[in-house]
Amino acid sequence: MNPLIWALLITSLATSTIITMSSNHWLIAWLGLELNTLSILPIMTKTPHPRATEATTKYFLIQAAAATLILCASTLNAWHTGQWSIINTPSTAATTLMTTAIMLKLGIAPAHLWYPEVLQGVSLTTALIITTWQKIAPLTLLYLTQNNINTHTLMTIGLTSALLGGWTGLNQTQTRKLMAFSSIAHMGWLMVAITLDPGLTTLTIMAYILMTLTMFTALNTTTSKTILDLGTAWSISPLLTTTTMISLMSLGGLPPLTGFMPKWLILKELAVTPLPLFSTMLLLSSLP
């Protein structure tokens, strides 16, 4: 790909997320999301392979459906309230559509089936962008609208995502699919965190992005496509393989590693709420 076109796509990708993050108007936020989707599509198809084309098509269809739901929700909200402010979204129908759209964009269960397949079809670098940078804009919208979304709905979605992501990832041998299910589980923890404390949510996002970046960098360096490849990488670079194993354990939330901190704080906040069964089930989701 021409370096000038590549630079334009990366700039457009960064700018679109910043537009959505800094907007208070539904149409501007929608415009940023659309620009974000259109910027990532050529990057996904950079490698001319049928799997990459299939993954790009799936990604485009899901993101287009989510963007349509957002536009529909914002129009309904403007019809009910007479304004396009993101913060002021009291309409139940608009809130429901918005929650569904964010679930689709983030790949949260039960709207997660497209996510592992898309990550499996693209390169490790593109998979890193999809699992980290591409989640910032939808999460910003969730931040802005969380006061209008039912808390129990968010917590139920979060628990479902954490359980499905954790337990479904057990029988995976492909590293990209494993990272996809890890991302689904972490998004579930984020959904729970956002109902408790926005500051805790920010900490969880930062820890997740840092751990995912470390893991993908290690996988990219060793060119490990499967779990078996990780085992054979020991003879090439023992230090890098050790770092990869520690990163995996941190991503799983094992103490005393970094990934344990946000989960511990979330469970600590849940301990003071009258939801002991919910806290227990969420804790069980992290066992895999």
PDB file of N, CA and C in Angstrom, residues 127-220:
ATOM      1  N   ALA A 127      -5.844  -6.948  14.088  1.00  0.00           N
ATOM      2  CA  ALA A 127      -6.610  -7.475  15.227  1.00  0.00           C
ATOM      3  C   ALA A 127      -6.366  -6.639  16.487  1.00  0.00           C
ATOM      4  N   LEU A 128      -5.122  -6.171  16.646  1.00  0.00           N
ATOM      5  CA  LEU A 128      -4.796  -5.305  17.788  1.00  0.00           C
ATOM      6  C   LEU A 128      -5.589  -3.997  17.721  1.00  0.00           C
ATOM      7  N   ILE A 129      -5.679  -3.409  16.521  1.00  0.00           N
ATOM      8  CA  ILE A 129      -6.431  -2.154  16.356  1.00  0.00           C
ATOM      9  C   ILE A 129      -7.908  -2.373  16.676  1.00  0.00           C
ATOM     10  N   ILE A 130      -8.468  -3.496  16.201  1.00  0.00           N
ATOM     11  CA  ILE A 130      -9.889  -3.774  16.421  1.00  0.00           C
ATOM     12  C   ILE A 130     -10.184  -4.011  17.900  1.00  0.00           C
ATOM     13  N   THR A 131      -9.277  -4.681  18.600  1.00  0.00           N
ATOM     14  CA  THR A 131      -9.519  -5.005  20.012  1.00  0.00           C
ATOM     15  C   THR A 131      -9.225  -3.845  20.970  1.00  0.00           C
ATOM     16  N   THR A 132      -8.514  -2.827  20.505  1.00  0.00           N
ATOM     17  CA  THR A 132      -8.174  -1.715  21.408  1.00  0.00           C
ATOM     18  C   THR A 132      -8.765  -0.384  20.930  1.00  0.00           C
ATOM     19  N   TRP A 133      -8.199   0.178  19.878  1.00  0.00           N
ATOM     20  CA  TRP A 133      -8.594   1.526  19.446  1.00  0.00           C
ATOM     21  C   TRP A 133     -10.056   1.602  19.019  1.00  0.00           C
ATOM     22  N   GLN A 134     -10.544   0.554  18.340  1.00  0.00           N
ATOM     23  CA  GLN A 134     -11.907   0.565  17.811  1.00  0.00           C
ATOM     24  C   GLN A 134     -12.968   0.499  18.900  1.00  0.00           C
ATOM     25  N   LYS A 135     -12.573   0.214  20.118  1.00  0.00           N
ATOM     26  CA  LYS A 135     -13.538   0.125  21.219  1.00  0.00           C
ATOM     27  C   LYS A 135     -13.716   1.453  21.963  1.00  0.00           C
ATOM     28  N   ILE A 136     -12.811   2.395  21.708  1.00  0.00           N
ATOM     29  CA  ILE A 136     -12.835   3.644  22.475  1.00  0.00           C
ATOM     30  C   ILE A 136     -14.069   4.483  22.165  1.00  0.00           C
ATOM     31  N   ALA A 137     -14.410   4.630  20.877  1.00  0.00           N
ATOM     32  CA  ALA A 137     -15.556   5.465  20.482  1.00  0.00           C
ATOM     33  C   ALA A 137     -16.890   4.924  21.014  1.00  0.00           C
ATOM     34  N   PRO A 138     -17.209   3.617  20.834  1.00  0.00           N
ATOM     35  CA  PRO A 138     -18.461   3.108  21.421  1.00  0.00           C
ATOM     36  C   PRO A 138     -18.507   3.205  22.944  1.00  0.00           C
ATOM     37  N   LEU A 139     -17.350   2.991  23.572  1.00  0.00           N
ATOM     38  CA  LEU A 139     -17.311   3.102  25.036  1.00  0.00           C
ATOM     39  C   LEU A 139     -17.561   4.536  25.498  1.00  0.00           C
ATOM     40  N   THR A 140     -17.119   5.503  24.702  1.00  0.00           N
ATOM     41  CA  THR A 140     -17.398   6.913  25.016  1.00  0.00           C
ATOM     42  C   THR A 140     -18.895   7.180  25.008  1.00  0.00           C
ATOM     43  N   LEU A 141     -19.591   6.640  24.007  1.00  0.00           N
ATOM     44  CA  LEU A 141     -21.046   6.792  23.946  1.00  0.00           C
ATOM     45  C   LEU A 141     -21.711   6.120  25.143  1.00  0.00           C
ATOM     46  N   LEU A 142     -21.150   4.993  25.558  1.00  0.00           N
ATOM     47  CA  LEU A 142     -21.699   4.296  26.737  1.00  0.00           C
ATOM     48  C   LEU A 142     -21.495   5.131  27.996  1.00  0.00           C
ATOM     49  N   TYR A 143     -20.337   5.769  28.104  1.00  0.00           N
ATOM     50  CA  TYR A 143     -20.061   6.681  29.218  1.00  0.00           C
ATOM     51  C   TYR A 143     -21.123   7.787  29.283  1.00  0.00           C
ATOM     52  N   LEU A 144     -21.416   8.375  28.123  1.00  0.00           N
ATOM     53  CA  LEU A 144     -22.310   9.531  28.071  1.00  0.00           C
ATOM     54  C   LEU A 144     -23.775   9.167  28.314  1.00  0.00           C
ATOM     55  N   THR A 145     -24.155   7.938  27.963  1.00  0.00           N
ATOM     56  CA  THR A 145     -25.572   7.549  28.076  1.00  0.00           C
ATOM     57  C   THR A 145     -25.864   6.623  29.246  1.00  0.00           C
ATOM     58  N   GLN A 146     -24.838   6.280  30.041  1.00  0.00           N
ATOM     59  CA  GLN A 146     -25.049   5.263  31.076  1.00  0.00           C
ATOM     60  C   GLN A 146     -26.050   5.671  32.159  1.00  0.00           C
ATOM     61  N   ASN A 147     -26.234   6.979  32.375  1.00  0.00           N
ATOM     62  CA  ASN A 147     -27.212   7.425  33.377  1.00  0.00           C
ATOM     63  C   ASN A 147     -28.652   7.134  32.951  1.00  0.00           C
ATOM     64  N   ASN A 148     -28.871   6.988  31.645  1.00  0.00           N
ATOM     65  CA  ASN A 148     -30.211   6.725  31.137  1.00  0.00           C
ATOM     66  C   ASN A 148     -30.492   5.244  30.889  1.00  0.00           C
ATOM     67  N   ILE A 149     -29.443   4.414  30.972  1.00  0.00           N
ATOM     68  CA  ILE A 149     -29.612   2.970  30.756  1.00  0.00           C
ATOM     69  C   ILE A 149     -29.872   2.292  32.096  1.00  0.00           C
ATOM     70  N   ASN A 150     -30.792   1.347  32.092  1.00  0.00           N
ATOM     71  CA  ASN A 150     -31.130   0.612  33.314  1.00  0.00           C
ATOM     72  C   ASN A 150     -29.905  -0.127  33.848  1.00  0.00           C
ATOM     73  N   THR A 151     -29.613   0.065  35.137  1.00  0.00           N
ATOM     74  CA  THR A 151     -28.418  -0.528  35.746  1.00  0.00           C
ATOM     75  C   THR A 151     -28.447  -2.050  35.691  1.00  0.00           C
ATOM     76  N   HIS A 152     -29.611  -2.634  35.992  1.00  0.00           N
ATOM     77  CA  HIS A 152     -29.718  -4.103  35.988  1.00  0.00           C
ATOM     78  C   HIS A 152     -29.509  -4.673  34.584  1.00  0.00           C
ATOM     79  N   THR A 153     -29.940  -3.925  33.571  1.00  0.00           N
ATOM     80  CA  THR A 153     -29.727  -4.365  32.184  1.00  0.00           C
ATOM     81  C   THR A 153     -28.240  -4.419  31.867  1.00  0.00           C
ATOM     82  N   LEU A 154     -27.524  -3.351  32.226  1.00  0.00           N
ATOM     83  CA  LEU A 154     -26.083  -3.314  31.983  1.00  0.00           C
ATOM     84  C   LEU A 154     -25.357  -4.431  32.728  1.00  0.00           C
ATOM     85  N   MET A 155     -25.757  -4.673  33.978  1.00  0.00           N
ATOM     86  CA  MET A 155     -25.097  -5.702  34.783  1.00  0.00           C
ATOM     87  C   MET A 155     -25.384  -7.100  34.237  1.00  0.00           C
ATOM     88  N   THR A 156     -26.603  -7.314  33.747  1.00  0.00           N
ATOM     89  CA  THR A 156     -26.944  -8.614  33.155  1.00  0.00           C
ATOM     90  C   THR A 156     -26.155  -8.857  31.880  1.00  0.00           C
ATOM     91  N   ILE A 157     -26.056  -7.814  31.038  1.00  0.00           N
ATOM     92  CA  ILE A 157     -25.262  -7.915  29.803  1.00  0.00           C
ATOM     93  C   ILE A 157     -23.798  -8.202  30.140  1.00  0.00           C
ATOM     94  N   GLY A 158     -23.289  -7.485  31.143  1.00  0.00           N
ATOM     95  CA  GLY A 158     -21.898  -7.672  31.564  1.00  0.00           C
ATOM     96  C   GLY A 158     -21.628  -9.080  32.066  1.00  0.00           C
ATOM     97  N   LEU A 159     -22.538  -9.612  32.880  1.00  0.00           N
ATOM     98  CA  LEU A 159     -22.369 -10.971  33.411  1.00  0.00           C
ATOM     99  C   LEU A 159     -22.427 -12.010  32.293  1.00  0.00           C
ATOM    100  N   THR A 160     -23.382 -11.835  31.369  1.00  0.00           N
ATOM    101  CA  THR A 160     -23.511 -12.759  30.225  1.00  0.00           C
ATOM    102  C   THR A 160     -22.236 -12.768  29.393  1.00  0.00           C
ATOM    103  N   SER A 161     -21.713 -11.571  29.122  1.00  0.00           N
ATOM    104  CA  SER A 161     -20.503 -11.453  28.306  1.00  0.00           C
ATOM    105  C   SER A 161     -19.291 -12.061  29.013  1.00  0.00           C
ATOM    106  N   ALA A 162     -19.163 -11.796  30.319  1.00  0.00           N
ATOM    107  CA  ALA A 162     -18.029 -12.339  31.083  1.00  0.00           C
ATOM    108  C   ALA A 162     -18.087 -13.861  31.143  1.00  0.00           C
ATOM    109  N   LEU A 163     -19.286 -14.411  31.340  1.00  0.00           N
ATOM    110  CA  LEU A 163     -19.437 -15.873  31.413  1.00  0.00           C
ATOM    111  C   LEU A 163     -19.160 -16.538  30.063  1.00  0.00           C
ATOM    112  N   LEU A 164     -19.799 -16.008  29.001  1.00  0.00           N
ATOM    113  CA  LEU A 164     -19.625 -16.597  27.671  1.00  0.00           C
ATOM    114  C   LEU A 164     -18.197 -16.444  27.161  1.00  0.00           C
ATOM    115  N   GLY A 165     -17.616 -15.257  27.384  1.00  0.00           N
ATOM    116  CA  GLY A 165     -16.242 -15.025  26.926  1.00  0.00           C
ATOM    117  C   GLY A 165     -15.247 -15.932  27.628  1.00  0.00           C
ATOM    118  N   GLY A 166     -15.427 -16.091  28.938  1.00  0.00           N
ATOM    119  CA  GLY A 166     -14.500 -16.919  29.719  1.00  0.00           C
ATOM    120  C   GLY A 166     -14.609 -18.396  29.407  1.00  0.00           C
ATOM    121  N   TRP A 167     -15.839 -18.910  29.382  1.00  0.00           N
ATOM    122  CA  TRP A 167     -16.031 -20.351  29.216  1.00  0.00           C
ATOM    123  C   TRP A 167     -15.896 -20.798  27.768  1.00  0.00           C
ATOM    124  N   THR A 168     -16.262 -19.945  26.811  1.00  0.00           N
ATOM    125  CA  THR A 168     -16.150 -20.336  25.391  1.00  0.00           C
ATOM    126  C   THR A 168     -14.695 -20.328  24.930  1.00  0.00           C
ATOM    127  N   GLY A 169     -13.881 -19.527  25.571  1.00  0.00           N
ATOM    128  CA  GLY A 169     -12.474 -19.465  25.191  1.00  0.00           C
ATOM    129  C   GLY A 169     -11.655 -20.667  25.627  1.00  0.00           C
ATOM    130  N   LEU A 170     -12.272 -21.563  26.401  1.00  0.00           N
ATOM    131  CA  LEU A 170     -11.525 -22.712  26.938  1.00  0.00           C
ATOM    132  C   LEU A 170     -11.063 -23.683  25.862  1.00  0.00           C
ATOM    133  N   ASN A 171     -11.882 -23.891  24.823  1.00  0.00           N
ATOM    134  CA  ASN A 171     -11.547 -24.904  23.815  1.00  0.00           C
ATOM    135  C   ASN A 171     -10.941 -24.312  22.547  1.00  0.00           C
ATOM    136  N   GLN A 172     -10.310 -23.129  22.665  1.00  0.00           N
ATOM    137  CA  GLN A 172      -9.714 -22.473  21.501  1.00  0.00           C
ATOM    138  C   GLN A 172      -8.224 -22.792  21.410  1.00  0.00           C
ATOM    139  N   THR A 173      -7.759 -23.028  20.193  1.00  0.00           N
ATOM    140  CA  THR A 173      -6.330 -23.259  19.978  1.00  0.00           C
ATOM    141  C   THR A 173      -5.687 -22.123  19.174  1.00  0.00           C
ATOM    142  N   GLN A 174      -6.511 -21.342  18.459  1.00  0.00           N
ATOM    143  CA  GLN A 174      -6.008 -20.209  17.676  1.00  0.00           C
ATOM    144  C   GLN A 174      -5.816 -18.997  18.599  1.00  0.00           C
ATOM    145  N   THR A 175      -4.643 -18.375  18.534  1.00  0.00           N
ATOM    146  CA  THR A 175      -4.344 -17.270  19.449  1.00  0.00           C
ATOM    147  C   THR A 175      -5.254 -16.058  19.230  1.00  0.00           C
ATOM    148  N   ARG A 176      -5.614 -15.775  17.970  1.00  0.00           N
ATOM    149  CA  ARG A 176      -6.465 -14.619  17.692  1.00  0.00           C
ATOM    150  C   ARG A 176      -7.885 -14.833  18.215  1.00  0.00           C
ATOM    151  N   LYS A 177      -8.382 -16.069  18.083  1.00  0.00           N
ATOM    152  CA  LYS A 177      -9.707 -16.369  18.632  1.00  0.00           C
ATOM    153  C   LYS A 177      -9.684 -16.330  20.159  1.00  0.00           C
ATOM    154  N   LEU A 178      -8.566 -16.789  20.724  1.00  0.00           N
ATOM    155  CA  LEU A 178      -8.403 -16.749  22.183  1.00  0.00           C
ATOM    156  C   LEU A 178      -8.428 -15.307  22.680  1.00  0.00           C
ATOM    157  N   MET A 179      -7.741 -14.415  21.959  1.00  0.00           N
ATOM    158  CA  MET A 179      -7.730 -12.999  22.315  1.00  0.00           C
ATOM    159  C   MET A 179      -9.108 -12.368  22.111  1.00  0.00           C
ATOM    160  N   ALA A 180      -9.846 -12.869  21.113  1.00  0.00           N
ATOM    161  CA  ALA A 180     -11.193 -12.354  20.863  1.00  0.00           C
ATOM    162  C   ALA A 180     -12.116 -12.681  22.031  1.00  0.00           C
ATOM    163  N   PHE A 181     -12.074 -13.921  22.507  1.00  0.00           N
ATOM    164  CA  PHE A 181     -12.933 -14.310  23.635  1.00  0.00           C
ATOM    165  C   PHE A 181     -12.479 -13.633  24.929  1.00  0.00           C
ATOM    166  N   SER A 182     -11.182 -13.394  25.043  1.00  0.00           N
ATOM    167  CA  SER A 182     -10.670 -12.636  26.190  1.00  0.00           C
ATOM    168  C   SER A 182     -11.227 -11.210  26.172  1.00  0.00           C
ATOM    169  N   SER A 183     -11.279 -10.621  24.972  1.00  0.00           N
ATOM    170  CA  SER A 183     -11.830  -9.272  24.814  1.00  0.00           C
ATOM    171  C   SER A 183     -13.309  -9.233  25.168  1.00  0.00           C
ATOM    172  N   ILE A 184     -14.061 -10.250  24.750  1.00  0.00           N
ATOM    173  CA  ILE A 184     -15.490 -10.330  25.063  1.00  0.00           C
ATOM    174  C   ILE A 184     -15.690 -10.388  26.576  1.00  0.00           C
ATOM    175  N   ALA A 185     -14.882 -11.212  27.249  1.00  0.00           N
ATOM    176  CA  ALA A 185     -14.986 -11.331  28.709  1.00  0.00           C
ATOM    177  C   ALA A 185     -14.635 -10.013  29.395  1.00  0.00           C
ATOM    178  N   HIS A 186     -13.582  -9.334  28.916  1.00  0.00           N
ATOM    179  CA  HIS A 186     -13.180  -8.059  29.519  1.00  0.00           C
ATOM    180  C   HIS A 186     -14.236  -6.972  29.300  1.00  0.00           C
ATOM    181  N   MET A 187     -14.896  -6.999  28.137  1.00  0.00           N
ATOM    182  CA  MET A 187     -15.976  -6.042  27.897  1.00  0.00           C
ATOM    183  C   MET A 187     -17.129  -6.266  28.869  1.00  0.00           C
ATOM    184  N   GLY A 188     -17.341  -7.524  29.248  1.00  0.00           N
ATOM    185  CA  GLY A 188     -18.354  -7.832  30.258  1.00  0.00           C
ATOM    186  C   GLY A 188     -18.020  -7.202  31.610  1.00  0.00           C
ATOM    187  N   TRP A 189     -16.758  -7.326  32.011  1.00  0.00           N
ATOM    188  CA  TRP A 189     -16.310  -6.691  33.253  1.00  0.00           C
ATOM    189  C   TRP A 189     -16.453  -5.170  33.170  1.00  0.00           C
ATOM    190  N   LEU A 190     -16.207  -4.610  31.977  1.00  0.00           N
ATOM    191  CA  LEU A 190     -16.362  -3.160  31.787  1.00  0.00           C
ATOM    192  C   LEU A 190     -17.809  -2.724  31.966  1.00  0.00           C
ATOM    193  N   MET A 191     -18.750  -3.534  31.447  1.00  0.00           N
ATOM    194  CA  MET A 191     -20.173  -3.220  31.583  1.00  0.00           C
ATOM    195  C   MET A 191     -20.573  -3.164  33.058  1.00  0.00           C
ATOM    196  N   VAL A 192     -20.033  -4.093  33.829  1.00  0.00           N
ATOM    197  CA  VAL A 192     -20.322  -4.117  35.272  1.00  0.00           C
ATOM    198  C   VAL A 192     -19.676  -2.916  35.956  1.00  0.00           C
ATOM    199  N   ALA A 193     -18.428  -2.611  35.575  1.00  0.00           N
ATOM    200  CA  ALA A 193     -17.691  -1.508  36.207  1.00  0.00           C
ATOM    201  C   ALA A 193     -18.367  -0.165  35.977  1.00  0.00           C
ATOM    202  N   ILE A 194     -18.952   0.020  34.781  1.00  0.00           N
ATOM    203  CA  ILE A 194     -19.534   1.328  34.448  1.00  0.00           C
ATOM    204  C   ILE A 194     -20.793   1.611  35.267  1.00  0.00           C
ATOM    205  N   THR A 195     -21.426   0.557  35.786  1.00  0.00           N
ATOM    206  CA  THR A 195     -22.596   0.764  36.656  1.00  0.00           C
ATOM    207  C   THR A 195     -22.176   1.131  38.083  1.00  0.00           C
ATOM    208  N   LEU A 196     -20.914   0.866  38.413  1.00  0.00           N
ATOM    209  CA  LEU A 196     -20.436   1.104  39.776  1.00  0.00           C
ATOM    210  C   LEU A 196     -19.713   2.439  39.913  1.00  0.00           C
ATOM    211  N   ASP A 197     -18.743   2.680  39.008  1.00  0.00           N
ATOM    212  CA  ASP A 197     -17.915   3.883  39.142  1.00  0.00           C
ATOM    213  C   ASP A 197     -17.222   4.166  37.800  1.00  0.00           C
ATOM    214  N   PRO A 198     -17.455   5.335  37.195  1.00  0.00           N
ATOM    215  CA  PRO A 198     -16.795   5.667  35.912  1.00  0.00           C
ATOM    216  C   PRO A 198     -15.268   5.686  36.012  1.00  0.00           C
ATOM    217  N   GLY A 199     -14.749   6.114  37.165  1.00  0.00           N
ATOM    218  CA  GLY A 199     -13.292   6.138  37.358  1.00  0.00           C
ATOM    219  C   GLY A 199     -12.708   4.736  37.320  1.00  0.00           C
ATOM    220  N   LEU A 200     -13.413   3.789  37.933  1.00  0.00           N
ATOM    221  CA  LEU A 200     -12.987   2.390  37.929  1.00  0.00           C
ATOM    222  C   LEU A 200     -13.048   1.816  36.509  1.00  0.00           C
ATOM    223  N   THR A 201     -14.035   2.265  35.734  1.00  0.00           N
ATOM    224  CA  THR A 201     -14.158   1.834  34.340  1.00  0.00           C
ATOM    225  C   THR A 201     -12.957   2.299  33.523  1.00  0.00           C
ATOM    226  N   THR A 202     -12.545   3.539  33.733  1.00  0.00           N
ATOM    227  CA  THR A 202     -11.375   4.080  33.027  1.00  0.00           C
ATOM    228  C   THR A 202     -10.118   3.283  33.357  1.00  0.00           C
ATOM    229  N   LEU A 203      -9.957   2.946  34.633  1.00  0.00           N
ATOM    230  CA  LEU A 203      -8.808   2.133  35.057  1.00  0.00           C
ATOM    231  C   LEU A 203      -8.842   0.761  34.385  1.00  0.00           C
ATOM    232  N   THR A 204     -10.033   0.163  34.319  1.00  0.00           N
ATOM    233  CA  THR A 204     -10.188  -1.157  33.694  1.00  0.00           C
ATOM    234  C   THR A 204      -9.853  -1.097  32.205  1.00  0.00           C
ATOM    235  N   ILE A 205     -10.324  -0.036  31.515  1.00  0.00           N
ATOM    236  CA  ILE A 205     -10.022   0.125  30.088  1.00  0.00           C
ATOM    237  C   ILE A 205      -8.519   0.257  29.860  1.00  0.00           C
ATOM    238  N   MET A 206      -7.874   1.091  30.675  1.00  0.00           N
ATOM    239  CA  MET A 206      -6.433   1.315  30.514  1.00  0.00           C
ATOM    240  C   MET A 206      -5.642   0.034  30.749  1.00  0.00           C
ATOM    241  N   ALA A 207      -6.026  -0.725  31.791  1.00  0.00           N
ATOM    242  CA  ALA A 207      -5.340  -1.996  32.078  1.00  0.00           C
ATOM    243  C   ALA A 207      -5.561  -2.991  30.940  1.00  0.00           C
ATOM    244  N   TYR A 208      -6.789  -3.039  30.426  1.00  0.00           N
ATOM    245  CA  TYR A 208      -7.112  -3.968  29.334  1.00  0.00           C
ATOM    246  C   TYR A 208      -6.310  -3.638  28.068  1.00  0.00           C
ATOM    247  N   ILE A 209      -6.257  -2.352  27.709  1.00  0.00           N
ATOM    248  CA  ILE A 209      -5.527  -1.940  26.502  1.00  0.00           C
ATOM    249  C   ILE A 209      -4.034  -2.229  26.651  1.00  0.00           C
ATOM    250  N   LEU A 210      -3.479  -1.957  27.831  1.00  0.00           N
ATOM    251  CA  LEU A 210      -2.053  -2.197  28.078  1.00  0.00           C
ATOM    252  C   LEU A 210      -1.721  -3.682  27.968  1.00  0.00           C
ATOM    253  N   MET A 211      -2.551  -4.533  28.589  1.00  0.00           N
ATOM    254  CA  MET A 211      -2.294  -5.975  28.558  1.00  0.00           C
ATOM    255  C   MET A 211      -2.483  -6.556  27.157  1.00  0.00           C
ATOM    256  N   THR A 212      -3.522  -6.081  26.447  1.00  0.00           N
ATOM    257  CA  THR A 212      -3.774  -6.570  25.091  1.00  0.00           C
ATOM    258  C   THR A 212      -2.656  -6.148  24.142  1.00  0.00           C
ATOM    259  N   LEU A 213      -2.185  -4.911  24.298  1.00  0.00           N
ATOM    260  CA  LEU A 213      -1.074  -4.413  23.480  1.00  0.00           C
ATOM    261  C   LEU A 213       0.184  -5.257  23.695  1.00  0.00           C
ATOM    262  N   THR A 214       0.474  -5.559  24.954  1.00  0.00           N
ATOM    263  CA  THR A 214       1.643  -6.391  25.280  1.00  0.00           C
ATOM    264  C   THR A 214       1.518  -7.775  24.662  1.00  0.00           C
ATOM    265  N   MET A 215       0.328  -8.363  24.786  1.00  0.00           N
ATOM    266  CA  MET A 215       0.104  -9.721  24.296  1.00  0.00           C
ATOM    267  C   MET A 215       0.211  -9.800  22.775  1.00  0.00           C
ATOM    268  N   PHE A 216      -0.418  -8.866  22.083  1.00  0.00           N
ATOM    269  CA  PHE A 216      -0.377  -8.873  20.622  1.00  0.00           C
ATOM    270  C   PHE A 216       1.032  -8.582  20.101  1.00  0.00           C
ATOM    271  N   THR A 217       1.754  -7.718  20.790  1.00  0.00           N
ATOM    272  CA  THR A 217       3.144  -7.425  20.384  1.00  0.00           C
ATOM    273  C   THR A 217       3.997  -8.687  20.498  1.00  0.00           C
ATOM    274  N   ALA A 218       3.807  -9.436  21.585  1.00  0.00           N
ATOM    275  CA  ALA A 218       4.557 -10.684  21.771  1.00  0.00           C
ATOM    276  C   ALA A 218       4.179 -11.717  20.712  1.00  0.00           C
ATOM    277  N   LEU A 219       2.887 -11.839  20.416  1.00  0.00           N
ATOM    278  CA  LEU A 219       2.421 -12.793  19.409  1.00  0.00           C
ATOM    279  C   LEU A 219       2.935 -12.417  18.017  1.00  0.00           C
ATOM    280  N   ASN A 220       2.963 -11.122  17.751  1.00  0.00           N
ATOM    281  CA  ASN A 220       3.430 -10.641  16.450  1.00  0.00           C
ATOM    282  C   ASN A 220       4.928 -10.871  16.283  1.00  0.00           C
TER     283      ASN A 220
END
